[in-house]
PDB file of C-alpha atoms and ligand atoms in Angstrom:
ATOM      1  CA  MET M 250     -84.091  25.024 235.561  1.00 90.00           C
ATOM      2  CA  ILE M 251     -81.020  27.411 236.553  1.00 90.00           C
ATOM      3  CA  LYS M 252     -80.023  25.519 239.404  1.00 92.00           C
ATOM      4  CA  LYS M 253     -80.010  21.979 237.789  1.00 94.00           C
ATOM      5  CA  LEU M 254     -78.061  23.489 234.826  1.00 95.00           C
ATOM      6  CA  LYS M 255     -75.526  24.892 237.533  1.00 94.00           C
ATOM      7  CA  ALA M 256     -75.307  21.502 239.270  1.00 96.00           C
ATOM      8  CA  ASN M 257     -74.408  19.701 235.937  1.00 96.00           C
ATOM      9  CA  ALA M 258     -72.266  22.557 235.071  1.00 95.00           C
ATOM     10  CA  LYS M 259     -70.113  22.133 238.214  1.00 95.00           C
ATOM     11  CA  LYS M 260     -69.993  18.281 237.779  1.00 96.00           C
ATOM     12  CA  ILE M 261     -68.630  18.304 234.627  1.00 96.00           C
ATOM     13  CA  ASP M 262     -66.226  21.328 235.342  1.00 96.00           C
ATOM     14  CA  ASN M 263     -64.875  19.119 238.523  1.00 96.00           C
ATOM     15  CA  PHE M 264     -64.283  16.220 236.233  1.00 97.00           C
ATOM     16  CA  LEU M 265     -62.814  18.043 233.507  1.00 97.00           C
ATOM     17  CA  ASN M 266     -60.500  20.102 236.031  1.00 96.00           C
ATOM     18  CA  ARG M 267     -59.303  16.736 237.338  1.00 96.00           C
ATOM     19  CA  TYR M 268     -58.599  15.514 233.902  1.00 97.00           C
ATOM     20  CA  PHE M 269     -56.399  18.623 233.252  1.00 97.00           C
ATOM     21  CA  LYS M 270     -54.785  18.297 236.544  1.00 95.00           C
ATOM     22  CA  LYS M 271     -53.759  14.703 235.306  1.00 94.00           C
ATOM     23  CA  GLN M 272     -51.604  16.485 232.270  1.00 94.00           C
ATOM     24  CA  ILE M 273     -48.145  17.337 231.724  1.00 93.00           C
ATOM     25  CA  ASN M 274     -47.814  20.622 232.334  1.00 93.00           C
ATOM     26  CA  SER M 275     -47.224  23.108 229.155  1.00 97.00           C
ATOM     27  CA  ASN M 276     -47.705  26.737 228.811  1.00 97.00           C
ATOM     28  CA  LEU M 277     -51.040  25.877 226.801  1.00 98.00           C
ATOM     29  CA  LEU M 278     -52.472  24.510 229.663  1.00 97.00           C
ATOM     30  CA  SER M 279     -53.616  27.731 231.432  1.00 97.00           C
ATOM     31  CA  PRO M 280     -55.501  28.903 228.144  1.00 98.00           C
ATOM     32  CA  MET M 281     -57.128  25.634 227.720  1.00 98.00           C
ATOM     33  CA  ILE M 282     -58.404  25.682 231.199  1.00 97.00           C
ATOM     34  CA  TYR M 283     -59.744  29.339 230.968  1.00 97.00           C
ATOM     35  CA  GLY M 284     -61.591  28.753 227.953  1.00 97.00           C
ATOM     36  CA  THR M 285     -63.124  25.658 229.262  1.00 97.00           C
ATOM     37  CA  ILE M 286     -64.019  26.011 232.795  1.00 94.00           C
ATOM     38  CA  SER M 287     -65.866  28.664 235.192  1.00 76.00           C
ATOM     39  CA  GLY M 288     -68.180  29.853 232.873  1.00 88.00           C
ATOM     40  CA  GLY M 289     -70.380  28.597 230.126  1.00 92.00           C
ATOM     41  CA  LYS M 290     -74.049  26.844 231.029  1.00 94.00           C
ATOM     42  CA  LYS M 291     -72.484  23.283 230.053  1.00 96.00           C
ATOM     43  CA  ILE M 292     -76.115  22.926 228.583  1.00 97.00           C
ATOM     44  CA  ARG M 293     -74.870  20.264 226.040  1.00 98.00           C
ATOM     45  CA  SER M 294     -73.639  18.196 229.149  1.00 98.00           C
ATOM     46  CA  THR M 295     -77.320  18.765 230.651  1.00 98.00           C
ATOM     47  CA  ILE M 296     -78.531  17.659 227.475  1.00 98.00           C
ATOM     48  CA  ILE M 297     -76.737  14.462 227.273  1.00 98.00           C
ATOM     49  CA  PHE M 298     -77.960  13.653 231.015  1.00 98.00           C
ATOM     50  CA  ASN M 299     -81.342  14.201 229.892  1.00 98.00           C
ATOM     51  CA  THR M 300     -81.341  11.775 227.257  1.00 98.00           C
ATOM     52  CA  GLY M 301     -79.556   9.348 229.061  1.00 98.00           C
ATOM     53  CA  LYS M 302     -82.493   9.339 231.400  1.00 97.00           C
ATOM     54  CA  ILE M 303     -84.793   8.769 228.691  1.00 98.00           C
ATOM     55  CA  PHE M 304     -82.836   5.325 227.598  1.00 97.00           C
ATOM     56  CA  GLY M 305     -81.755   4.389 231.221  1.00 96.00           C
ATOM     57  CA  VAL M 306     -78.019   5.349 231.398  1.00 96.00           C
ATOM     58  CA  ASN M 307     -76.430   6.152 234.364  1.00 91.00           C
ATOM     59  CA  ASN M 308     -74.958   9.681 234.640  1.00 91.00           C
ATOM     60  CA  ILE M 309     -71.535   8.048 235.390  1.00 90.00           C
ATOM     61  CA  LYS M 310     -70.937   6.515 231.748  1.00 89.00           C
ATOM     62  CA  LEU M 311     -71.864   9.939 230.243  1.00 97.00           C
ATOM     63  CA  PHE M 312     -69.168  11.814 231.952  1.00 97.00           C
ATOM     64  CA  HIS M 313     -66.537  11.062 229.406  1.00 97.00           C
ATOM     65  CA  ILE M 314     -69.035  12.144 226.586  1.00 98.00           C
ATOM     66  CA  CYS M 315     -70.001  15.351 228.294  1.00 98.00           C
ATOM     67  CA  ALA M 316     -66.370  16.316 228.992  1.00 98.00           C
ATOM     68  CA  ALA M 317     -65.568  15.746 225.151  1.00 98.00           C
ATOM     69  CA  VAL M 318     -68.544  17.872 223.921  1.00 98.00           C
ATOM     70  CA  GLU M 319     -67.555  20.712 226.153  1.00 98.00           C
ATOM     71  CA  LEU M 320     -63.984  20.520 224.875  1.00 98.00           C
ATOM     72  CA  ILE M 321     -64.953  20.680 221.627  1.00 98.00           C
ATOM     73  CA  HIS M 322     -67.333  23.623 222.183  1.00 98.00           C
ATOM     74  CA  SER M 323     -64.956  25.475 224.252  1.00 98.00           C
ATOM     75  CA  TYR M 324     -62.439  25.293 221.301  1.00 98.00           C
ATOM     76  CA  SER M 325     -65.041  26.407 218.923  1.00 97.00           C
ATOM     77  CA  LEU M 326     -65.815  29.516 220.929  1.00 97.00           C
ATOM     78  CA  ILE M 327     -62.077  30.070 221.303  1.00 98.00           C
ATOM     79  CA  HIS M 328     -61.757  30.232 217.668  1.00 98.00           C
ATOM     80  CA  ASP M 329     -65.046  31.644 216.989  1.00 97.00           C
ATOM     81  CA  ASP M 330     -63.619  34.968 218.999  1.00 97.00           C
ATOM     82  CA  LEU M 331     -60.259  35.118 216.976  1.00 97.00           C
ATOM     83  CA  PRO M 332     -59.799  38.340 214.945  1.00 97.00           C
ATOM     84  CA  CYS M 333     -60.104  36.296 211.737  1.00 96.00           C
ATOM     85  CA  MET M 334     -63.475  34.953 212.724  1.00 95.00           C
ATOM     86  CA  ASP M 335     -66.058  36.890 214.779  1.00 92.00           C
ATOM     87  CA  ASN M 336     -63.467  39.081 216.714  1.00 95.00           C
ATOM     88  CA  ASP M 337     -64.878  39.400 219.867  1.00 95.00           C
ATOM     89  CA  ARG M 338     -63.765  40.625 223.320  1.00 96.00           C
ATOM     90  CA  LEU M 339     -65.852  39.275 225.961  1.00 95.00           C
ATOM     91  CA  ARG M 340     -66.999  35.726 226.474  1.00 95.00           C
ATOM     92  CA  ARG M 341     -68.539  34.297 229.807  1.00 95.00           C
ATOM     93  CA  GLY M 342     -68.414  37.570 230.901  1.00 94.00           C
ATOM     94  CA  LYS M 343     -64.466  37.667 230.802  1.00 95.00           C
ATOM     95  CA  PRO M 344     -62.135  38.465 228.423  1.00 97.00           C
ATOM     96  CA  THR M 345     -61.850  35.940 225.232  1.00 97.00           C
ATOM     97  CA  THR M 346     -58.963  33.901 224.895  1.00 97.00           C
ATOM     98  CA  HIS M 347     -57.090  35.652 222.745  1.00 98.00           C
ATOM     99  CA  ILE M 348     -57.558  39.170 224.604  1.00 97.00           C
ATOM    100  CA  LYS M 349     -56.036  37.477 227.753  1.00 97.00           C
ATOM    101  CA  PHE M 350     -53.306  35.283 226.556  1.00 98.00           C
ATOM    102  CA  GLY M 351     -52.752  36.524 222.611  1.00 98.00           C
ATOM    103  CA  GLU M 352     -53.768  35.254 219.553  1.00 98.00           C
ATOM    104  CA  SER M 353     -51.217  32.212 218.496  1.00 98.00           C
ATOM    105  CA  THR M 354     -51.767  30.941 221.915  1.00 98.00           C
ATOM    106  CA  ALA M 355     -55.559  31.116 221.711  1.00 98.00           C
ATOM    107  CA  VAL M 356     -55.239  29.323 218.323  1.00 98.00           C
ATOM    108  CA  LEU M 357     -53.170  26.424 219.376  1.00 98.00           C
ATOM    109  CA  ALA M 358     -55.058  26.403 222.789  1.00 98.00           C
ATOM    110  CA  GLY M 359     -58.263  25.618 221.014  1.00 98.00           C
ATOM    111  CA  SER M 360     -56.316  23.117 218.644  1.00 98.00           C
ATOM    112  CA  SER M 361     -55.236  21.376 222.006  1.00 98.00           C
ATOM    113  CA  LEU M 362     -59.049  21.474 223.329  1.00 98.00           C
ATOM    114  CA  LEU M 363     -59.961  19.394 220.283  1.00 98.00           C
ATOM    115  CA  THR M 364     -57.019  16.883 220.218  1.00 97.00           C
ATOM    116  CA  MET M 365     -57.962  16.378 223.950  1.00 98.00           C
ATOM    117  CA  ALA M 366     -61.909  15.850 223.330  1.00 98.00           C
ATOM    118  CA  PHE M 367     -60.969  12.750 221.267  1.00 97.00           C
ATOM    119  CA  GLU M 368     -57.962  11.756 224.185  1.00 97.00           C
ATOM    120  CA  ILE M 369     -60.590  11.523 227.063  1.00 97.00           C
ATOM    121  CA  LEU M 370     -62.833   9.118 224.792  1.00 97.00           C
ATOM    122  CA  THR M 371     -60.037   6.781 224.754  1.00 95.00           C
ATOM    123  CA  GLU M 372     -59.527   6.497 228.740  1.00 95.00           C
ATOM    124  CA  ASN M 373     -59.670   3.133 229.910  1.00 94.00           C
ATOM    125  CA  LYS M 374     -62.020   4.800 232.687  1.00 94.00           C
ATOM    126  CA  PHE M 375     -64.964   5.387 230.337  1.00 96.00           C
ATOM    127  CA  LYS M 376     -66.378   1.952 230.823  1.00 92.00           C
ATOM    128  CA  VAL M 377     -67.818   1.333 227.263  1.00 94.00           C
ATOM    129  CA  SER M 378     -66.992  -1.245 224.431  1.00 94.00           C
ATOM    130  CA  GLU M 379     -64.427  -0.757 222.321  1.00 94.00           C
ATOM    131  CA  LYS M 380     -67.080  -0.783 219.428  1.00 95.00           C
ATOM    132  CA  SER M 381     -69.165   1.661 220.777  1.00 96.00           C
ATOM    133  CA  LYS M 382     -65.881   3.940 221.666  1.00 96.00           C
ATOM    134  CA  ASN M 383     -65.291   3.598 217.765  1.00 96.00           C
ATOM    135  CA  ASP M 384     -68.563   4.691 216.724  1.00 97.00           C
ATOM    136  CA  LEU M 385     -68.652   7.909 219.250  1.00 97.00           C
ATOM    137  CA  ILE M 386     -65.271   8.968 218.028  1.00 97.00           C
ATOM    138  CA  LYS M 387     -65.973   8.604 214.447  1.00 97.00           C
ATOM    139  CA  ASN M 388     -69.509  10.518 215.082  1.00 98.00           C
ATOM    140  CA  LEU M 389     -68.034  12.993 217.130  1.00 98.00           C
ATOM    141  CA  ALA M 390     -65.334  13.882 214.450  1.00 97.00           C
ATOM    142  CA  ALA M 391     -67.970  14.212 211.787  1.00 97.00           C
ATOM    143  CA  CYS M 392     -70.327  16.240 213.656  1.00 97.00           C
ATOM    144  CA  SER M 393     -67.115  18.704 214.349  1.00 97.00           C
ATOM    145  CA  GLY M 394     -65.264  18.930 211.403  1.00 96.00           C
ATOM    146  CA  HIS M 395     -66.212  20.040 207.506  1.00 97.00           C
ATOM    147  CA  THR M 396     -69.473  18.159 207.591  1.00 95.00           C
ATOM    148  CA  GLY M 397     -70.805  19.732 210.750  1.00 97.00           C
ATOM    149  CA  VAL M 398     -69.475  22.807 213.296  1.00 97.00           C
ATOM    150  CA  ALA M 399     -66.475  23.891 211.049  1.00 97.00           C
ATOM    151  CA  GLY M 400     -68.157  23.358 207.654  1.00 98.00           C
ATOM    152  CA  GLY M 401     -70.956  25.573 209.406  1.00 98.00           C
ATOM    153  CA  GLN M 402     -68.570  28.313 210.649  1.00 97.00           C
ATOM    154  CA  GLU M 403     -67.108  28.569 207.185  1.00 97.00           C
ATOM    155  CA  LEU M 404     -70.870  28.899 205.412  1.00 98.00           C
ATOM    156  CA  ASP M 405     -71.722  31.730 208.817  1.00 97.00           C
ATOM    157  CA  LEU M 406     -68.695  33.644 207.657  1.00 96.00           C
ATOM    158  CA  ARG M 407     -69.097  32.876 204.071  1.00 97.00           C
ATOM    159  CA  TYR M 408     -72.883  34.550 204.153  1.00 97.00           C
ATOM    160  CA  GLU M 409     -72.293  37.795 206.099  1.00 96.00           C
ATOM    161  CA  ARG M 410     -73.358  40.623 204.118  1.00 96.00           C
ATOM    162  CA  LYS M 411     -75.294  38.284 201.655  1.00 97.00           C
ATOM    163  CA  LYS M 412     -79.289  37.421 201.039  1.00 95.00           C
ATOM    164  CA  LYS M 413     -79.336  34.157 201.520  1.00 97.00           C
ATOM    165  CA  SER M 414     -82.641  31.902 201.733  1.00 98.00           C
ATOM    166  CA  PHE M 415     -84.637  30.281 204.486  1.00 98.00           C
ATOM    167  CA  LYS M 416     -83.251  26.982 203.661  1.00 98.00           C
ATOM    168  CA  GLN M 417     -79.215  28.272 203.675  1.00 98.00           C
ATOM    169  CA  ILE M 418     -79.655  29.599 206.518  1.00 98.00           C
ATOM    170  CA  THR M 419     -81.239  27.178 208.650  1.00 98.00           C
ATOM    171  CA  GLN M 420     -78.911  24.760 207.047  1.00 98.00           C
ATOM    172  CA  MET M 421     -75.780  26.550 208.035  1.00 98.00           C
ATOM    173  CA  GLN M 422     -77.506  26.842 211.778  1.00 98.00           C
ATOM    174  CA  ARG M 423     -78.122  22.985 211.827  1.00 98.00           C
ATOM    175  CA  LYS M 424     -74.053  22.407 210.894  1.00 98.00           C
ATOM    176  CA  LYS M 425     -72.706  25.472 212.708  1.00 98.00           C
ATOM    177  CA  THR M 426     -74.874  24.777 216.346  1.00 98.00           C
ATOM    178  CA  GLY M 427     -76.926  21.856 215.353  1.00 98.00           C
ATOM    179  CA  GLN M 428     -74.443  19.195 215.242  1.00 98.00           C
ATOM    180  CA  LEU M 429     -72.988  19.161 218.511  1.00 98.00           C
ATOM    181  CA  PHE M 430     -76.363  18.790 220.113  1.00 98.00           C
ATOM    182  CA  LYS M 431     -77.092  15.985 217.909  1.00 98.00           C
ATOM    183  CA  PHE M 432     -74.166  14.164 218.903  1.00 98.00           C
ATOM    184  CA  CYS M 433     -75.682  14.815 222.296  1.00 98.00           C
ATOM    185  CA  CYS M 434     -78.739  12.823 221.658  1.00 98.00           C
ATOM    186  CA  TYR M 435     -77.157  10.616 219.469  1.00 98.00           C
ATOM    187  CA  ALA M 436     -74.427   9.344 222.241  1.00 98.00           C
ATOM    188  CA  PRO M 437     -76.935   8.107 224.833  1.00 98.00           C
ATOM    189  CA  CYS M 438     -78.867   5.866 222.583  1.00 97.00           C
ATOM    190  CA  LEU M 439     -75.837   4.514 221.279  1.00 97.00           C
ATOM    191  CA  ILE M 440     -74.511   3.526 224.437  1.00 96.00           C
ATOM    192  CA  ALA M 441     -77.946   1.857 225.355  1.00 97.00           C
ATOM    193  CA  ASN M 442     -77.577  -0.012 222.571  1.00 96.00           C
ATOM    194  CA  ARG M 443     -80.915   0.620 220.583  1.00 97.00           C
ATOM    195  CA  SER M 444     -82.156   0.660 216.999  1.00 97.00           C
ATOM    196  CA  ILE M 445     -80.504   2.381 213.981  1.00 97.00           C
ATOM    197  CA  SER M 446     -84.130   3.986 213.193  1.00 97.00           C
ATOM    198  CA  GLU M 447     -84.083   4.981 217.084  1.00 97.00           C
ATOM    199  CA  LYS M 448     -80.564   6.467 216.763  1.00 97.00           C
ATOM    200  CA  LYS M 449     -81.667   8.361 213.658  1.00 97.00           C
ATOM    201  CA  ASN M 450     -84.849   9.722 215.514  1.00 97.00           C
ATOM    202  CA  MET M 451     -82.596  11.024 218.694  1.00 98.00           C
ATOM    203  CA  SER M 452     -79.746  12.483 216.209  1.00 98.00           C
ATOM    204  CA  LYS M 453     -82.700  14.347 214.300  1.00 98.00           C
ATOM    205  CA  LEU M 454     -84.561  15.440 217.282  1.00 98.00           C
ATOM    206  CA  GLY M 455     -81.065  17.037 218.650  1.00 98.00           C
ATOM    207  CA  GLU M 456     -80.220  18.590 215.372  1.00 98.00           C
ATOM    208  CA  ASP M 457     -83.632  20.402 215.613  1.00 98.00           C
ATOM    209  CA  ILE M 458     -82.769  21.233 219.517  1.00 98.00           C
ATOM    210  CA  GLY M 459     -79.820  22.766 218.071  1.00 98.00           C
ATOM    211  CA  LEU M 460     -81.211  24.779 215.531  1.00 98.00           C
ATOM    212  CA  LEU M 461     -83.790  26.011 217.920  1.00 98.00           C
ATOM    213  CA  PHE M 462     -80.790  27.317 220.785  1.00 98.00           C
ATOM    214  CA  GLN M 463     -79.191  28.941 217.800  1.00 98.00           C
ATOM    215  CA  LEU M 464     -82.315  30.834 216.992  1.00 97.00           C
ATOM    216  CA  ALA M 465     -82.573  31.842 220.460  1.00 97.00           C
ATOM    217  CA  ASP M 466     -79.147  32.744 220.648  1.00 96.00           C
ATOM    218  CA  ASP M 467     -79.917  35.347 217.846  1.00 96.00           C
ATOM    219  CA  PHE M 468     -83.169  36.455 219.764  1.00 96.00           C
ATOM    220  CA  LEU M 469     -80.650  37.350 222.812  1.00 95.00           C
ATOM    221  CA  ASP M 470     -78.162  39.079 220.392  1.00 95.00           C
ATOM    222  CA  ILE M 471     -81.173  41.527 219.877  1.00 94.00           C
ATOM    223  CA  LYS M 472     -83.089  41.411 223.136  1.00 92.00           C
ATOM    224  CA  GLY M 473     -80.160  40.300 225.655  1.00 93.00           C
ATOM    225  CA  SER M 474     -78.747  41.549 228.513  1.00 91.00           C
ATOM    226  CA  LYS M 475     -75.009  41.957 228.017  1.00 93.00           C
ATOM    227  CA  LYS M 476     -74.481  41.315 231.749  1.00 91.00           C
ATOM    228  CA  LYS M 477     -76.523  38.288 231.723  1.00 92.00           C
ATOM    229  CA  VAL M 478     -75.101  36.712 228.354  1.00 92.00           C
ATOM    230  CA  GLY M 479     -71.445  37.769 229.363  1.00 93.00           C
ATOM    231  CA  LYS M 480     -71.141  38.778 225.886  1.00 91.00           C
ATOM    232  CA  SER M 481     -71.078  41.565 223.582  1.00 90.00           C
ATOM    233  CA  LEU M 482     -74.504  41.916 221.727  1.00 92.00           C
ATOM    234  CA  ASN M 483     -76.442  43.144 218.520  1.00 93.00           C
ATOM    235  CA  LYS M 484     -73.136  41.610 216.645  1.00 92.00           C
ATOM    236  CA  ASP M 485     -75.238  40.214 213.932  1.00 94.00           C
ATOM    237  CA  ASN M 486     -76.677  43.048 212.742  1.00 93.00           C
ATOM    238  CA  LYS M 487     -73.155  45.034 213.104  1.00 93.00           C
ATOM    239  CA  LYS M 488     -71.631  41.735 210.833  1.00 92.00           C
ATOM    240  CA  GLY M 489     -74.320  41.742 208.714  1.00 95.00           C
ATOM    241  CA  LYS M 490     -74.723  37.861 209.639  1.00 95.00           C
ATOM    242  CA  SER M 491     -77.357  36.004 207.766  1.00 97.00           C
ATOM    243  CA  THR M 492     -79.887  35.099 210.179  1.00 97.00           C
ATOM    244  CA  LEU M 493     -83.878  33.925 210.248  1.00 97.00           C
ATOM    245  CA  ILE M 494     -84.665  37.062 211.980  1.00 97.00           C
ATOM    246  CA  LYS M 495     -82.746  39.524 209.430  1.00 96.00           C
ATOM    247  CA  LEU M 496     -84.483  37.371 206.471  1.00 97.00           C
ATOM    248  CA  ILE M 497     -88.295  37.159 207.831  1.00 97.00           C
ATOM    249  CA  GLY M 498     -88.294  39.754 210.847  1.00 96.00           C
ATOM    250  CA  TYR M 499     -87.746  39.211 214.742  1.00 96.00           C
ATOM    251  CA  ASN M 500     -91.802  38.315 215.367  1.00 96.00           C
ATOM    252  CA  LYS M 501     -91.853  35.562 212.539  1.00 97.00           C
ATOM    253  CA  ALA M 502     -88.479  34.118 213.481  1.00 97.00           C
ATOM    254  CA  ILE M 503     -90.108  33.863 217.208  1.00 97.00           C
ATOM    255  CA  LEU M 504     -93.261  32.121 215.320  1.00 97.00           C
ATOM    256  CA  TYR M 505     -90.816  29.706 213.581  1.00 98.00           C
ATOM    257  CA  ALA M 506     -89.033  28.965 216.978  1.00 98.00           C
ATOM    258  CA  GLU M 507     -92.354  28.144 218.636  1.00 97.00           C
ATOM    259  CA  ASN M 508     -93.413  25.725 216.143  1.00 98.00           C
ATOM    260  CA  LEU M 509     -90.262  24.260 215.972  1.00 98.00           C
ATOM    261  CA  LYS M 510     -90.123  23.688 219.856  1.00 98.00           C
ATOM    262  CA  THR M 511     -94.000  22.313 219.992  1.00 98.00           C
ATOM    263  CA  ASN M 512     -92.743  19.709 217.298  1.00 98.00           C
ATOM    264  CA  ILE M 513     -89.515  18.464 219.008  1.00 98.00           C
ATOM    265  CA  LEU M 514     -91.772  18.320 222.242  1.00 98.00           C
ATOM    266  CA  ARG M 515     -94.283  16.117 220.377  1.00 98.00           C
ATOM    267  CA  ARG M 516     -91.676  13.817 219.249  1.00 97.00           C
ATOM    268  CA  LEU M 517     -90.358  13.234 222.888  1.00 97.00           C
ATOM    269  CA  ARG M 518     -93.945  12.494 224.220  1.00 97.00           C
ATOM    270  CA  LYS M 519     -93.945   8.662 223.410  1.00 96.00           C
ATOM    271  CA  TYR M 520     -91.149   8.605 226.090  1.00 97.00           C
ATOM    272  CA  GLY M 521     -93.634   9.562 228.914  1.00 97.00           C
ATOM    273  CA  LYS M 522     -92.049  10.849 232.217  1.00 97.00           C
ATOM    274  CA  LYS M 523     -88.956   9.784 231.144  1.00 97.00           C
ATOM    275  CA  ALA M 524     -88.487  12.623 229.063  1.00 98.00           C
ATOM    276  CA  ASN M 525     -89.727  15.229 231.475  1.00 97.00           C
ATOM    277  CA  ASP M 526     -85.722  16.664 232.232  1.00 97.00           C
ATOM    278  CA  LEU M 527     -85.099  16.823 228.647  1.00 98.00           C
ATOM    279  CA  THR M 528     -88.739  18.605 228.031  1.00 98.00           C
ATOM    280  CA  GLU M 529     -87.827  21.387 230.903  1.00 97.00           C
ATOM    281  CA  THR M 530     -84.410  21.758 229.273  1.00 97.00           C
ATOM    282  CA  ILE M 531     -86.109  22.416 225.676  1.00 98.00           C
ATOM    283  CA  ASN M 532     -88.826  25.054 227.105  1.00 97.00           C
ATOM    284  CA  PHE M 533     -85.473  26.760 229.093  1.00 97.00           C
ATOM    285  CA  ILE M 534     -83.834  27.396 225.674  1.00 97.00           C
ATOM    286  CA  LEU M 535     -86.482  29.144 224.186  1.00 95.00           C
ATOM    287  CA  GLU M 536     -87.164  31.193 227.808  1.00 92.00           C
ATOM    288  CA  ARG M 537     -83.738  31.533 228.764  1.00 89.00           C
ATOM    289  CA  ASN M 538     -82.198  35.097 229.237  1.00 84.00           C
ATOM    290  CA  ILE M 539     -78.595  33.608 229.997  1.00 90.00           C
TER     291      ILE M 539
HETATM  292  C1  LIG A1873     -64.217  22.417 214.438  1.00 57.61           C
HETATM  293  C2  LIG A1873     -65.642  22.389 216.854  1.00 57.61           C
HETATM  294  C3  LIG A1873     -64.784  23.500 215.783  1.00 57.61           C
HETATM  295  C4  LIG A1873     -64.759  24.958 215.593  1.00 57.61           C
HETATM  296  C5  LIG A1873     -64.216  25.524 214.706  1.00 57.61           C
HETATM  297  C6  LIG A1873     -64.846  28.288 215.524  1.00 57.61           C
HETATM  298  C7  LIG A1873     -65.830  26.964 214.597  1.00 57.61           C
HETATM  299  C8  LIG A1873     -65.041  26.206 213.992  1.00 57.61           C
HETATM  300  C9  LIG A1873     -67.020  27.045 214.763  1.00 57.61           C
HETATM  301  C10 LIG A1873     -67.872  28.289 215.677  1.00 57.61           C
HETATM  302  C11 LIG A1873     -69.235  27.739 216.031  1.00 57.61           C
HETATM  303  C12 LIG A1873     -69.975  28.189 217.287  1.00 57.61           C
HETATM  304  C13 LIG A1873     -69.220  29.242 217.851  1.00 57.61           C
HETATM  305  C14 LIG A1873     -71.292  28.050 216.633  1.00 57.61           C
HETATM  306  C15 LIG A1873     -72.033  28.890 217.874  1.00 57.61           C
HETATM  307  C16 LIG A1873     -73.194  28.299 219.065  1.00 57.61           C
HETATM  308  C17 LIG A1873     -73.533  28.830 219.835  1.00 57.61           C
HETATM  309  C18 LIG A1873     -74.781  29.235 220.079  1.00 57.61           C
HETATM  310  C19 LIG A1873     -72.608  29.041 220.724  1.00 57.61           C
HETATM  311  C20 LIG A1873     -72.784  29.466 222.182  1.00 57.61           C
HETATM  312  O1  LIG A1873     -73.046  28.270 223.174  1.00 57.61           O
HETATM  313  P1  LIG A1873     -73.616  28.460 224.571  1.00 57.61           P
HETATM  314  O2  LIG A1873     -74.783  30.011 225.118  1.00 57.61           O
HETATM  315  O3  LIG A1873     -72.071  29.240 225.398  1.00 57.61           O
HETATM  316  O4  LIG A1873     -73.751  27.353 225.228  1.00 57.61           O
HETATM  317  P2  LIG A1873     -71.636  28.901 226.747  1.00 57.61           P
HETATM  318  O5  LIG A1873     -70.887  29.825 227.411  1.00 57.61           O
HETATM  319  O6  LIG A1873     -73.070  29.011 227.714  1.00 57.61           O
HETATM  320  O7  LIG A1873     -71.176  27.599 226.921  1.00 57.61           O
END
């Protein structure tokens, strides 16, 4: 699985590199590239390819979607690491963007990655209908903004050192992390012109995968290796983050995650062999040590 992830990451990094090279130069370009390329699992792109396989969509048609998602994800990490948010110095085994380039530059580089994500979806080389492009842009905006990742991040910060319920914690994580995964499973289904109900099912599945991914991230914060994960650990405890581990304990949280994974895999069975790659990625999410 690691080999497959690395191969996909390389493909997306190359695609993004070419896109960055086409840009008019600016002082923000280096920090933007630093925060996006060379490092990071690019697992969201792998999920986009895996879902594309289920619906018979060629990878070539999916590159722009992967790039847009990775740009937004990288932007969210740059801003997440800022002193006004989680105040982290290490990311992907390197100094965080604000440590390397300064805080104001990191804010502006992050914001520029966000706008670039939408710009990339408007490229003529992205060969899908105008209607599909509009739909993708609208959905990606909803998944990223105040109803999605940004909204979830606000709740994450607001919930620090507070006692929150199971529902509040999982709803916050479904926004902060789940919404971008939701888009990853929705987008290939949209391009394949599937029915409204199938698009809804894939969106729900993607959001569940995102929650599973966030739970695994919380487990790694406790039991992971700093060298392998590439970021500081035991942060949730230090910052008083509201996590399921804090609420119900590590073992019960693992049990919940295992059940969630089983439920996700059960819903994939109807796709038969076409879903083998996505199944492998989902198994990896919970077993991973990176
Ligand atoms: C509007 C997109 C947007 C962002 C602004 C700062 C912020 C609001 C949101 C932060 C969201 C966030 C950091 C969620 C955590 C998700 C998560 C588990 C990230 C780690 O992802 P990996 O492991 O990272 O895929 P790599 O380094 O492999 O890319």
